[in-house]
Amino acid sequence: MSGIQLVLLTGVAFICLYFVIRLKKKLLDLVLLLLMIAAAVALIVWPDITTRLAKVLGVGRGADLVFYISILIFWFIILKLYDRVRRLERSFTDIIREDALKKAITPSNETEPGQ
Amino acid sequence: MNAAADNKIIVVIPAFNEGIVLKTIVDELALLKYIPVVVDDGSRNDLANLIDQKKAFVLRHRVNLGQGAALQTGIEFARRLNADYIVTMDADGQHDIASIPSLLEPIFSGETDVALGSRFLVKADTKVPAKRRLLLQLARIINFLLSGFWLSDAHNGFRALNKTAFEKIQLTENRMAHASEILFELKLRKLRFKEVPVRVVYTEYSMHKGQSAWDSIKILFDLILHKLFR
């Protein structure tokens, strides 16, 4: 086993530990997570899998294939996060607006604002 | 000609860190029997203290949300006040109060639901600074591509709306992208609109408060997101 494999496996182990502690209530999430962990471990221990897959797809090296797919995934995540931010902003705006409407200052002589 | 005395015309003024010019605007509006609603968009200093509180309604966002959000708050408030007509204008003195009647005229006559102020339809004294002119031309093209409306002035906050319009229009873009969003709304709600020449006065103060080139990139980004995540 090479050094990089040890580093990656340690990282995966920590991520796994963190999520198991946080998500222990939801069975489905846990199963999904364990599947992903298993896939990650398999790809780290037997890197030939990615290389063979890369060859099939016409990419030179396995590492390159992983890199390209990561870019796509990151773009997707960024867009989802932006969407989340915008929805958050909308509810935040509603609250601030409601507060402003409630506390509106009325001119002291409302009937004759021209005075 | 004093239509303001017979109708409830509410003038919504979104304001952020404005100076004494806001007080002048409110004073002049009140004198002409318009009802000013100032929406303080979380300014550093409470703008309610700046203006004559006998003359205007003042609402305050507790944090700064942006001009679009402040406009929507003002429109919402005007609805609750039972407005007949709503006029929106900037707080930096760019918009000439004397132009309000010409904005309202096609609405009174039933010709249109919404009047959009245009600084480029004015023949005389249109002294739009060159850099500003270029940015507005670009905005015009973008607005056309996104909304299908070819306007002469893309980003003018001087507008008038009748009841049909302000009951329907809902602005969700908090920042400056509201100027394009209002076009999407006009299209979606099938509202009639017309561009009306208005005078825009550029002062050093208003130029300082105005939009930079960088701001327009941010607006474009907001617009793309708006279209992506409706």
Tab-separated table of C-alpha atoms in Angstrom:
chain	number	residue	atom	x	y	z
A	1	MET	CA	0.000	0.000	0.000
A	2	SER	CA	1.363	3.395	-1.010
A	3	GLY	CA	1.484	6.560	1.068
A	4	ILE	CA	-1.299	8.327	-0.818
A	5	GLN	CA	-3.619	5.379	-0.292
A	6	LEU	CA	-3.057	5.609	3.461
A	7	VAL	CA	-3.761	9.349	3.452
A	8	LEU	CA	-6.973	8.953	1.431
A	9	LEU	CA	-8.221	6.019	3.469
A	10	THR	CA	-7.634	7.924	6.719
A	11	GLY	CA	-9.614	10.843	5.271
A	12	VAL	CA	-12.472	8.580	4.229
A	13	ALA	CA	-12.461	6.973	7.666
A	14	PHE	CA	-12.824	10.351	9.372
A	15	ILE	CA	-15.609	11.476	7.041
A	16	CYS	CA	-17.369	8.173	7.648
A	17	LEU	CA	-17.045	8.512	11.416
A	18	TYR	CA	-18.367	12.087	11.323
A	19	PHE	CA	-21.427	11.204	9.267
A	20	VAL	CA	-22.241	8.048	11.212
A	21	ILE	CA	-22.258	10.064	14.421
A	22	ARG	CA	-24.503	12.742	12.900
A	23	LEU	CA	-26.857	10.622	10.801
A	24	LYS	CA	-27.307	7.558	12.951
A	25	LYS	CA	-31.070	8.134	13.110
A	26	LYS	CA	-31.781	7.870	9.385
A	27	LEU	CA	-31.329	4.353	8.054
A	28	LEU	CA	-31.554	5.205	4.372
A	29	ASP	CA	-28.905	7.934	4.628
A	30	LEU	CA	-26.655	5.524	6.469
A	31	VAL	CA	-27.002	2.828	3.812
A	32	LEU	CA	-26.322	5.369	1.054
A	33	LEU	CA	-23.305	6.666	2.916
A	34	LEU	CA	-21.894	3.193	3.498
A	35	LEU	CA	-22.274	2.405	-0.212
A	36	MET	CA	-20.374	5.556	-1.133
A	37	ILE	CA	-17.681	4.803	1.423
A	38	ALA	CA	-17.364	1.287	0.074
A	39	ALA	CA	-16.985	2.649	-3.450
A	40	ALA	CA	-14.369	5.179	-2.301
A	41	VAL	CA	-12.380	2.518	-0.457
A	42	ALA	CA	-12.559	0.143	-3.420
A	43	LEU	CA	-11.321	2.810	-5.835
A	44	ILE	CA	-8.467	3.751	-3.508
A	45	VAL	CA	-7.340	0.179	-2.821
A	46	TRP	CA	-7.704	-0.967	-6.469
A	47	PRO	CA	-6.935	2.147	-8.564
A	48	ASP	CA	-6.888	-0.039	-11.682
A	49	ILE	CA	-10.683	0.101	-11.702
A	50	THR	CA	-10.678	3.824	-12.569
A	51	THR	CA	-7.931	3.331	-15.120
A	52	ARG	CA	-9.894	0.623	-16.914
A	53	LEU	CA	-13.041	2.756	-16.795
A	54	ALA	CA	-11.052	5.720	-18.152
A	55	LYS	CA	-9.787	3.651	-21.077
A	56	VAL	CA	-13.350	2.655	-21.926
A	57	LEU	CA	-14.387	6.336	-21.954
A	58	GLY	CA	-11.356	7.399	-23.958
A	59	VAL	CA	-9.546	9.210	-21.124
A	60	GLY	CA	-5.837	8.580	-20.657
A	61	ARG	CA	-5.532	8.014	-16.927
A	62	GLY	CA	-7.912	7.029	-14.137
A	63	ALA	CA	-6.899	10.075	-12.110
A	64	ASP	CA	-7.895	12.348	-15.007
A	65	LEU	CA	-11.317	10.754	-15.212
A	66	VAL	CA	-11.880	11.330	-11.497
A	67	PHE	CA	-10.749	14.927	-11.943
A	68	TYR	CA	-13.186	15.623	-14.790
A	69	ILE	CA	-16.116	14.100	-12.952
A	70	SER	CA	-15.243	16.071	-9.809
A	71	ILE	CA	-15.436	19.335	-11.756
A	72	LEU	CA	-18.936	18.475	-12.919
A	73	ILE	CA	-20.027	17.527	-9.426
A	74	PHE	CA	-18.584	20.724	-7.955
A	75	TRP	CA	-20.427	22.860	-10.490
A	76	PHE	CA	-23.632	21.113	-9.604
A	77	ILE	CA	-23.017	21.660	-5.897
A	78	ILE	CA	-22.231	25.363	-6.394
A	79	LEU	CA	-25.473	25.916	-8.303
A	80	LYS	CA	-27.498	24.055	-5.688
A	81	LEU	CA	-25.881	26.136	-2.962
A	82	TYR	CA	-26.693	29.361	-4.820
A	83	ASP	CA	-30.266	28.269	-5.131
A	84	ARG	CA	-30.326	27.559	-1.404
A	85	VAL	CA	-28.830	30.977	-0.629
A	86	ARG	CA	-31.444	32.699	-2.775
A	87	ARG	CA	-34.295	30.869	-1.094
A	88	LEU	CA	-32.855	31.723	2.304
A	89	GLU	CA	-32.599	35.344	1.232
A	90	ARG	CA	-36.228	35.308	0.218
A	91	SER	CA	-37.472	34.133	3.597
A	92	PHE	CA	-35.105	36.539	5.297
A	93	THR	CA	-36.544	39.353	3.168
A	94	ASP	CA	-40.101	38.386	4.103
A	95	ILE	CA	-39.259	38.625	7.792
A	96	ILE	CA	-37.513	42.006	7.496
A	97	ARG	CA	-40.361	43.319	5.322
A	98	GLU	CA	-43.036	42.190	7.764
A	99	ASP	CA	-41.136	43.900	10.557
A	100	ALA	CA	-40.796	47.135	8.564
A	101	LEU	CA	-44.510	47.166	7.678
A	102	LYS	CA	-45.503	46.582	11.271
A	103	LYS	CA	-43.323	49.386	12.604
A	104	ALA	CA	-44.156	51.957	9.920
A	105	ILE	CA	-44.038	55.528	11.185
A	106	THR	CA	-47.205	57.402	10.294
A	107	PRO	CA	-47.056	61.169	9.739
A	108	SER	CA	-48.474	62.914	12.791
A	109	ASN	CA	-51.276	64.629	10.836
A	110	GLU	CA	-52.150	61.903	8.431
A	111	THR	CA	-55.215	63.498	6.850
A	112	GLU	CA	-53.251	66.476	5.597
A	113	PRO	CA	-49.827	65.256	4.590
A	114	GLY	CA	-49.410	68.427	2.608
A	115	GLN	CA	-49.247	70.643	5.645
B	1	MET	CA	-54.463	69.782	-13.031
B	2	ASN	CA	-54.094	68.866	-9.397
B	3	ALA	CA	-54.938	65.191	-9.657
B	4	ALA	CA	-53.102	64.503	-6.427
B	5	ALA	CA	-55.847	66.155	-4.404
B	6	ASP	CA	-58.573	63.860	-5.799
B	7	ASN	CA	-56.615	60.618	-5.903
B	8	LYS	CA	-54.452	58.900	-3.387
B	9	ILE	CA	-51.091	59.027	-5.127
B	10	ILE	CA	-48.407	57.387	-3.091
B	11	VAL	CA	-44.799	58.037	-3.953
B	12	VAL	CA	-42.520	55.206	-2.871
B	13	ILE	CA	-38.913	56.240	-2.295
B	14	PRO	CA	-36.400	53.494	-1.525
B	15	ALA	CA	-33.518	55.118	0.320
B	16	PHE	CA	-30.146	53.958	1.563
B	17	ASN	CA	-27.733	56.237	3.400
B	18	GLU	CA	-29.193	59.318	1.758
B	19	GLY	CA	-28.342	62.880	2.583
B	20	ILE	CA	-30.327	66.063	2.988
B	21	VAL	CA	-31.636	65.836	-0.585
B	22	LEU	CA	-34.162	63.258	0.642
B	23	LYS	CA	-35.669	65.817	3.005
B	24	THR	CA	-36.092	68.232	0.106
B	25	ILE	CA	-37.810	65.576	-2.012
B	26	VAL	CA	-40.255	64.744	0.768
B	27	ASP	CA	-41.000	68.420	1.387
B	28	GLU	CA	-41.703	69.076	-2.279
B	29	LEU	CA	-43.866	65.979	-2.676
B	30	ALA	CA	-45.941	66.827	0.391
B	31	LEU	CA	-46.412	70.359	-0.874
B	32	LEU	CA	-47.950	68.950	-4.071
B	33	LYS	CA	-50.266	66.683	-2.031
B	34	TYR	CA	-48.519	63.482	-2.962
B	35	ILE	CA	-48.102	60.990	-0.133
B	36	PRO	CA	-44.425	60.082	0.306
B	37	VAL	CA	-43.506	56.651	1.655
B	38	VAL	CA	-39.807	56.489	2.430
B	39	VAL	CA	-38.370	52.995	2.772
B	40	ASP	CA	-35.124	53.222	4.678
B	41	ASP	CA	-33.189	50.191	3.541
B	42	GLY	CA	-31.154	49.732	6.690
B	43	SER	CA	-29.163	52.955	6.477
B	44	ARG	CA	-26.409	53.576	9.002
B	45	ASN	CA	-28.325	56.489	10.437
B	46	ASP	CA	-32.065	56.308	10.871
B	47	LEU	CA	-33.445	58.290	7.925
B	48	ALA	CA	-36.645	59.031	9.853
B	49	ASN	CA	-34.640	61.640	11.746
B	50	LEU	CA	-33.481	63.276	8.551
B	51	ILE	CA	-36.873	64.111	7.093
B	52	ASP	CA	-39.891	65.996	8.342
B	53	GLN	CA	-41.936	63.233	9.962
B	54	LYS	CA	-45.134	65.214	9.614
B	55	LYS	CA	-44.936	64.785	5.858
B	56	ALA	CA	-44.109	61.167	5.132
B	57	PHE	CA	-44.573	57.580	6.137
B	58	VAL	CA	-41.264	56.000	7.029
B	59	LEU	CA	-40.528	52.292	6.998
B	60	ARG	CA	-37.219	50.820	7.957
B	61	HIS	CA	-35.593	47.560	6.977
B	62	ARG	CA	-33.527	46.439	9.925
B	63	VAL	CA	-30.763	45.273	7.614
B	64	ASN	CA	-29.832	46.386	4.128
B	65	LEU	CA	-31.583	44.212	1.535
B	66	GLY	CA	-31.248	46.235	-1.665
B	67	GLN	CA	-33.311	48.640	-3.726
B	68	GLY	CA	-35.598	45.969	-5.195
B	69	ALA	CA	-36.571	44.745	-1.751
B	70	ALA	CA	-37.172	48.295	-0.505
B	71	LEU	CA	-39.388	49.020	-3.514
B	72	GLN	CA	-41.453	45.918	-2.904
B	73	THR	CA	-41.869	46.830	0.772
B	74	GLY	CA	-43.031	50.306	-0.234
B	75	ILE	CA	-45.484	48.943	-2.793
B	76	GLU	CA	-46.828	46.482	-0.239
B	77	PHE	CA	-47.328	49.329	2.219
B	78	ALA	CA	-49.006	51.536	-0.375
B	79	ARG	CA	-51.465	48.705	-1.084
B	80	ARG	CA	-52.343	48.607	2.591
B	81	LEU	CA	-52.846	52.375	2.570
B	82	ASN	CA	-55.349	51.863	-0.226
B	83	ALA	CA	-53.427	53.763	-2.840
B	84	ASP	CA	-55.070	54.675	-6.125
B	85	TYR	CA	-51.752	55.146	-7.921
B	86	ILE	CA	-48.164	54.459	-7.021
B	87	VAL	CA	-45.156	56.393	-8.251
B	88	THR	CA	-41.658	55.125	-7.517
B	89	MET	CA	-38.608	57.346	-7.584
B	90	ASP	CA	-35.001	57.427	-6.438
B	91	ALA	CA	-33.957	59.141	-3.248
B	92	ASP	CA	-30.820	60.757	-4.612
B	93	GLY	CA	-32.499	63.674	-6.359
B	94	GLN	CA	-31.945	62.277	-9.870
B	95	HIS	CA	-35.617	62.285	-10.650
B	96	ASP	CA	-37.357	65.578	-11.218
B	97	ILE	CA	-40.634	65.791	-9.319
B	98	ALA	CA	-41.989	67.979	-12.106
B	99	SER	CA	-42.026	64.867	-14.309
B	100	ILE	CA	-44.550	63.000	-12.132
B	101	PRO	CA	-47.638	64.426	-13.884
B	102	SER	CA	-46.365	63.327	-17.289
B	103	LEU	CA	-45.762	59.836	-15.918
B	104	LEU	CA	-49.276	59.690	-14.528
B	105	GLU	CA	-51.011	61.169	-17.529
B	106	PRO	CA	-51.190	58.056	-19.769
B	107	ILE	CA	-52.353	56.094	-16.733
B	108	PHE	CA	-55.132	58.563	-15.903
B	109	SER	CA	-56.289	58.476	-19.496
B	110	GLY	CA	-56.477	54.685	-19.358
B	111	GLU	CA	-53.922	54.294	-22.092
B	112	THR	CA	-51.585	52.161	-20.015
B	113	ASP	CA	-51.220	50.336	-16.687
B	114	VAL	CA	-47.587	51.171	-16.083
B	115	ALA	CA	-45.534	54.178	-17.138
B	116	LEU	CA	-41.773	53.724	-17.249
B	117	GLY	CA	-39.632	56.818	-17.122
B	118	SER	CA	-37.064	57.176	-19.854
B	119	ARG	CA	-34.218	59.643	-19.749
B	120	PHE	CA	-33.440	59.047	-23.410
B	121	LEU	CA	-36.782	60.118	-24.832
B	122	VAL	CA	-36.183	63.690	-23.738
B	123	LYS	CA	-35.044	65.793	-26.683
B	124	ALA	CA	-33.348	68.629	-24.889
B	125	ASP	CA	-30.853	68.631	-22.042
B	126	THR	CA	-30.214	64.894	-21.941
B	127	LYS	CA	-26.783	65.068	-20.471
B	128	VAL	CA	-26.206	61.428	-19.711
B	129	PRO	CA	-22.529	60.857	-18.960
B	130	ALA	CA	-20.776	58.766	-21.628
B	131	LYS	CA	-19.829	55.852	-19.390
B	132	ARG	CA	-23.357	55.679	-18.024
B	133	ARG	CA	-24.762	55.787	-21.526
B	134	LEU	CA	-22.644	52.802	-22.588
B	135	LEU	CA	-23.693	50.721	-19.579
B	136	LEU	CA	-27.349	51.528	-20.209
B	137	GLN	CA	-27.020	50.483	-23.837
B	138	LEU	CA	-25.650	47.120	-22.762
B	139	ALA	CA	-28.426	46.743	-20.194
B	140	ARG	CA	-30.916	47.516	-22.932
B	141	ILE	CA	-29.671	44.631	-25.052
B	142	ILE	CA	-29.694	42.243	-22.105
B	143	ASN	CA	-33.227	43.285	-21.184
B	144	PHE	CA	-34.315	42.687	-24.740
B	145	LEU	CA	-32.758	39.234	-24.824
B	146	LEU	CA	-34.357	38.255	-21.534
B	147	SER	CA	-37.755	39.908	-21.775
B	148	GLY	CA	-38.319	40.623	-25.454
B	149	PHE	CA	-39.019	44.307	-24.750
B	150	TRP	CA	-36.891	46.879	-26.515
B	151	LEU	CA	-36.852	49.893	-24.223
B	152	SER	CA	-35.037	53.151	-24.643
B	153	ASP	CA	-33.987	53.273	-20.989
B	154	ALA	CA	-33.192	50.013	-19.248
B	155	HIS	CA	-32.600	51.009	-15.688
B	156	ASN	CA	-34.789	53.867	-14.656
B	157	GLY	CA	-36.453	53.693	-11.252
B	158	PHE	CA	-38.911	56.486	-12.077
B	159	ARG	CA	-42.211	54.706	-12.719
B	160	ALA	CA	-45.944	54.989	-12.161
B	161	LEU	CA	-48.417	52.158	-11.690
B	162	ASN	CA	-52.173	51.924	-11.547
B	163	LYS	CA	-54.056	49.628	-9.221
B	164	THR	CA	-54.269	46.749	-11.720
B	165	ALA	CA	-50.502	46.819	-11.988
B	166	PHE	CA	-49.451	47.230	-8.363
B	167	GLU	CA	-51.872	44.581	-7.168
B	168	LYS	CA	-50.209	42.077	-9.475
B	169	ILE	CA	-46.541	42.984	-9.612
B	170	GLN	CA	-44.340	41.144	-7.166
B	171	LEU	CA	-40.615	41.890	-7.091
B	172	THR	CA	-38.438	39.121	-5.724
B	173	GLU	CA	-35.065	40.438	-6.864
B	174	ASN	CA	-33.718	42.245	-3.819
B	175	ARG	CA	-30.957	44.157	-5.553
B	176	MET	CA	-30.743	46.122	-8.779
B	177	ALA	CA	-31.948	43.297	-11.015
B	178	HIS	CA	-35.470	44.456	-10.130
B	179	ALA	CA	-35.313	46.857	-13.071
B	180	SER	CA	-35.275	43.904	-15.449
B	181	GLU	CA	-37.514	41.781	-13.261
B	182	ILE	CA	-40.268	44.369	-13.552
B	183	LEU	CA	-40.231	43.773	-17.314
B	184	PHE	CA	-40.604	40.026	-16.789
B	185	GLU	CA	-43.530	40.796	-14.480
B	186	LEU	CA	-45.166	43.101	-17.034
B	187	LYS	CA	-44.963	40.330	-19.572
B	188	LEU	CA	-46.122	37.583	-17.230
B	189	ARG	CA	-49.082	39.570	-15.866
B	190	LYS	CA	-49.958	40.873	-19.325
B	191	LEU	CA	-49.858	44.502	-18.224
B	192	ARG	CA	-49.766	47.386	-20.651
B	193	PHE	CA	-46.849	49.738	-20.356
B	194	LYS	CA	-45.498	52.833	-21.979
B	195	GLU	CA	-42.246	54.698	-21.829
B	196	VAL	CA	-42.586	58.328	-20.874
B	197	PRO	CA	-39.848	60.942	-21.169
B	198	VAL	CA	-38.603	62.117	-17.794
B	199	ARG	CA	-35.833	64.427	-16.864
B	200	VAL	CA	-32.909	62.871	-15.040
B	201	VAL	CA	-30.547	65.210	-13.283
B	202	TYR	CA	-26.979	64.056	-12.788
B	203	THR	CA	-25.274	65.621	-9.832
B	204	GLU	CA	-21.974	64.693	-8.314
B	205	TYR	CA	-23.922	63.249	-5.421
B	206	SER	CA	-26.172	61.083	-7.570
B	207	MET	CA	-23.251	59.874	-9.681
B	208	HIS	CA	-21.484	58.861	-6.527
B	209	LYS	CA	-24.552	56.944	-5.340
B	210	GLY	CA	-25.154	55.397	-8.758
B	211	GLN	CA	-24.156	52.103	-10.291
B	212	SER	CA	-20.637	51.206	-11.340
B	213	ALA	CA	-19.572	48.870	-14.135
B	214	TRP	CA	-18.863	46.199	-11.563
B	215	ASP	CA	-22.435	46.544	-10.250
B	216	SER	CA	-23.778	45.768	-13.694
B	217	ILE	CA	-21.883	42.475	-13.731
B	218	LYS	CA	-23.493	41.622	-10.409
B	219	ILE	CA	-26.904	42.518	-11.851
B	220	LEU	CA	-26.298	40.235	-14.823
B	221	PHE	CA	-25.338	37.424	-12.497
B	222	ASP	CA	-28.508	37.916	-10.443
B	223	LEU	CA	-30.553	37.872	-13.627
B	224	ILE	CA	-29.031	34.622	-14.841
B	225	LEU	CA	-29.750	33.015	-11.486
B	226	HIS	CA	-33.251	34.442	-11.574
B	227	LYS	CA	-33.890	32.735	-14.894
B	228	LEU	CA	-32.242	29.506	-13.746
B	229	PHE	CA	-34.131	29.094	-10.483
B	230	ARG	CA	-37.555	30.492	-11.000
